[in-house]
């Protein structure tokens, strides 16, 4: 749980750094993308991406010092409103672009691409660590299951539509961060800022389970501000070392989320109820565990190859 939640927050900082670098330095004179040009244009030994990530650091220290999720709720609501508005603008733009350009799309790009993509998709389990903390903070816990189910259905619809429409609009030219495909202009800038603001304020929410686990483990549940600050520093440092957003998503999704989303739940169910379930449920649990292991191993391998490969 600690690795997954911290990994998600590393991904947030990478997205913020790359997005802001693209926003303020969208293209180099020779037309190369920001991943090659602006991130390599160093100032005082730091790339533009690194400057933006370090710029978030002091503010995140303050936000992550907030003790409870209840006090973070207003920030979460604001971040979600901004995020929905930005995603709606991107999806509307995707519709117009796909109607005009009609790029070629590939239905199936091979098993290596499939496993890599599954790792990215399973990254959507990033919110799983927030379920129990949110339930404990909810005023009317009896309604939590229904609220959770409706929320997950809505999020799945949005995620699926966002990905499909983006690929239909840009085809093989779809970039790791879809907002980089929108070019320059006021709308593109607003969308990129909106998504970056959303992740900026979501960061302390996603780190909350990490703090809760460590404080219960080593400080008897007592609030420890300096431990939180050290963890924010560690997450920021890792984000500075990862070059590519999609590759990191695939790595975390495959190595951690497959275990949390597929392997462990089915395995726990099998071990706890093994004397009560029939062969059909036993077979289903075993199949889910096997699927999670296959997706995890293959996706992790594909993501590591992409991260460490030298691309010209």
PDB file of N, CA, C and O in Angstrom, residues 207-232:
ATOM      1  N   UNK A 207      -1.393  10.669  -0.300  1.00  0.00           N
ATOM      2  CA  UNK A 207      -0.338  10.321   0.642  1.00  0.00           C
ATOM      3  C   UNK A 207      -0.882  10.018   2.030  1.00  0.00           C
ATOM      4  O   UNK A 207      -0.165   9.465   2.874  1.00  0.00           O
ATOM      5  N   UNK A 208      -2.126  10.366   2.289  1.00  0.00           N
ATOM      6  CA  UNK A 208      -2.696  10.187   3.630  1.00  0.00           C
ATOM      7  C   UNK A 208      -2.632   8.737   4.111  1.00  0.00           C
ATOM      8  O   UNK A 208      -2.259   8.501   5.279  1.00  0.00           O
ATOM      9  N   UNK A 209      -3.001   7.720   3.288  1.00  0.00           N
ATOM     10  CA  UNK A 209      -2.881   6.338   3.781  1.00  0.00           C
ATOM     11  C   UNK A 209      -1.459   5.958   4.161  1.00  0.00           C
ATOM     12  O   UNK A 209      -1.242   5.172   5.092  1.00  0.00           O
ATOM     13  N   UNK A 210      -0.472   6.503   3.447  1.00  0.00           N
ATOM     14  CA  UNK A 210       0.926   6.222   3.775  1.00  0.00           C
ATOM     15  C   UNK A 210       1.252   6.745   5.169  1.00  0.00           C
ATOM     16  O   UNK A 210       1.846   6.039   6.000  1.00  0.00           O
ATOM     17  N   UNK A 211       0.855   7.977   5.442  1.00  0.00           N
ATOM     18  CA  UNK A 211       1.111   8.555   6.759  1.00  0.00           C
ATOM     19  C   UNK A 211       0.386   7.765   7.852  1.00  0.00           C
ATOM     20  O   UNK A 211       0.939   7.519   8.931  1.00  0.00           O
ATOM     21  N   UNK A 212      -0.844   7.380   7.561  1.00  0.00           N
ATOM     22  CA  UNK A 212      -1.641   6.661   8.557  1.00  0.00           C
ATOM     23  C   UNK A 212      -1.007   5.318   8.908  1.00  0.00           C
ATOM     24  O   UNK A 212      -0.921   4.935  10.083  1.00  0.00           O
ATOM     25  N   UNK A 213      -0.537   4.604   7.892  1.00  0.00           N
ATOM     26  CA  UNK A 213       0.088   3.296   8.121  1.00  0.00           C
ATOM     27  C   UNK A 213       1.373   3.440   8.923  1.00  0.00           C
ATOM     28  O   UNK A 213       1.604   2.718   9.908  1.00  0.00           O
ATOM     29  N   UNK A 214       2.231   4.359   8.519  1.00  0.00           N
ATOM     30  CA  UNK A 214       3.530   4.514   9.178  1.00  0.00           C
ATOM     31  C   UNK A 214       3.364   5.056  10.596  1.00  0.00           C
ATOM     32  O   UNK A 214       4.057   4.606  11.530  1.00  0.00           O
ATOM     33  N   UNK A 215       2.460   5.998  10.793  1.00  0.00           N
ATOM     34  CA  UNK A 215       2.248   6.543  12.148  1.00  0.00           C
ATOM     35  C   UNK A 215       1.683   5.483  13.086  1.00  0.00           C
ATOM     36  O   UNK A 215       2.050   5.431  14.265  1.00  0.00           O
ATOM     37  N   UNK A 216       0.812   4.620  12.587  1.00  0.00           N
ATOM     38  CA  UNK A 216       0.290   3.540  13.433  1.00  0.00           C
ATOM     39  C   UNK A 216       1.362   2.504  13.728  1.00  0.00           C
ATOM     40  O   UNK A 216       1.404   1.919  14.814  1.00  0.00           O
ATOM     41  N   UNK A 217       2.251   2.293  12.749  1.00  0.00           N
ATOM     42  CA  UNK A 217       3.264   1.248  12.885  1.00  0.00           C
ATOM     43  C   UNK A 217       4.388   1.654  13.842  1.00  0.00           C
ATOM     44  O   UNK A 217       4.869   0.840  14.628  1.00  0.00           O
ATOM     45  N   UNK A 218       4.818   2.918  13.749  1.00  0.00           N
ATOM     46  CA  UNK A 218       6.017   3.325  14.469  1.00  0.00           C
ATOM     47  C   UNK A 218       5.776   4.395  15.539  1.00  0.00           C
ATOM     48  O   UNK A 218       6.644   4.608  16.388  1.00  0.00           O
ATOM     49  N   UNK A 219       4.627   5.092  15.505  1.00  0.00           N
ATOM     50  CA  UNK A 219       4.381   6.163  16.474  1.00  0.00           C
ATOM     51  C   UNK A 219       3.063   5.979  17.219  1.00  0.00           C
ATOM     52  O   UNK A 219       2.517   6.937  17.754  1.00  0.00           O
ATOM     53  N   UNK A 220       2.548   4.754  17.252  1.00  0.00           N
ATOM     54  CA  UNK A 220       1.300   4.455  17.972  1.00  0.00           C
ATOM     55  C   UNK A 220       0.144   5.357  17.547  1.00  0.00           C
ATOM     56  O   UNK A 220      -0.711   5.733  18.359  1.00  0.00           O
ATOM     57  N   UNK A 221       0.137   5.704  16.262  1.00  0.00           N
ATOM     58  CA  UNK A 221      -0.942   6.522  15.734  1.00  0.00           C
ATOM     59  C   UNK A 221      -0.815   8.008  16.012  1.00  0.00           C
ATOM     60  O   UNK A 221      -1.726   8.776  15.716  1.00  0.00           O
ATOM     61  N   UNK A 222       0.307   8.417  16.586  1.00  0.00           N
ATOM     62  CA  UNK A 222       0.523   9.835  16.908  1.00  0.00           C
ATOM     63  C   UNK A 222       1.017  10.587  15.676  1.00  0.00           C
ATOM     64  O   UNK A 222       1.877  10.112  14.941  1.00  0.00           O
ATOM     65  N   UNK A 223       0.462  11.771  15.449  1.00  0.00           N
ATOM     66  CA  UNK A 223       0.826  12.616  14.306  1.00  0.00           C
ATOM     67  C   UNK A 223       2.315  12.961  14.344  1.00  0.00           C
ATOM     68  O   UNK A 223       2.842  13.367  15.379  1.00  0.00           O
ATOM     69  N   UNK A 224       3.006  12.792  13.191  1.00  0.00           N
ATOM     70  CA  UNK A 224       4.442  13.062  13.108  1.00  0.00           C
ATOM     71  C   UNK A 224       4.720  13.898  11.857  1.00  0.00           C
ATOM     72  O   UNK A 224       4.779  13.371  10.753  1.00  0.00           O
ATOM     73  N   UNK A 225       4.892  15.193  12.040  1.00  0.00           N
ATOM     74  CA  UNK A 225       5.050  16.094  10.897  1.00  0.00           C
ATOM     75  C   UNK A 225       6.371  15.897  10.169  1.00  0.00           C
ATOM     76  O   UNK A 225       6.424  15.958   8.930  1.00  0.00           O
ATOM     77  N   UNK A 226       7.461  15.636  10.899  1.00  0.00           N
ATOM     78  CA  UNK A 226       8.751  15.531  10.223  1.00  0.00           C
ATOM     79  C   UNK A 226       8.856  14.270   9.382  1.00  0.00           C
ATOM     80  O   UNK A 226       9.534  14.241   8.348  1.00  0.00           O
ATOM     81  N   UNK A 227       8.159  13.186   9.790  1.00  0.00           N
ATOM     82  CA  UNK A 227       8.108  11.985   8.964  1.00  0.00           C
ATOM     83  C   UNK A 227       7.394  12.283   7.647  1.00  0.00           C
ATOM     84  O   UNK A 227       7.814  11.839   6.567  1.00  0.00           O
ATOM     85  N   UNK A 228       6.325  13.051   7.704  1.00  0.00           N
ATOM     86  CA  UNK A 228       5.588  13.428   6.501  1.00  0.00           C
ATOM     87  C   UNK A 228       6.469  14.257   5.571  1.00  0.00           C
ATOM     88  O   UNK A 228       6.456  14.058   4.352  1.00  0.00           O
ATOM     89  N   UNK A 229       7.218  15.157   6.135  1.00  0.00           N
ATOM     90  CA  UNK A 229       8.082  15.990   5.312  1.00  0.00           C
ATOM     91  C   UNK A 229       9.175  15.156   4.637  1.00  0.00           C
ATOM     92  O   UNK A 229       9.507  15.388   3.475  1.00  0.00           O
ATOM     93  N   UNK A 230       9.724  14.184   5.357  1.00  0.00           N
ATOM     94  CA  UNK A 230      10.742  13.307   4.772  1.00  0.00           C
ATOM     95  C   UNK A 230      10.162  12.487   3.618  1.00  0.00           C
ATOM     96  O   UNK A 230      10.830  12.287   2.582  1.00  0.00           O
ATOM     97  N   UNK A 231       8.932  12.024   3.766  1.00  0.00           N
ATOM     98  CA  UNK A 231       8.307  11.245   2.709  1.00  0.00           C
ATOM     99  C   UNK A 231       8.016  12.105   1.483  1.00  0.00           C
ATOM    100  O   UNK A 231       8.176  11.654   0.340  1.00  0.00           O
ATOM    101  N   UNK A 232       7.598  13.351   1.691  1.00  0.00           N
ATOM    102  CA  UNK A 232       7.381  14.259   0.566  1.00  0.00           C
ATOM    103  C   UNK A 232       8.700  14.502  -0.175  1.00  0.00           C
ATOM    104  O   UNK A 232       8.746  14.526  -1.410  1.00  0.00           O
TER     105      UNK A 232
END
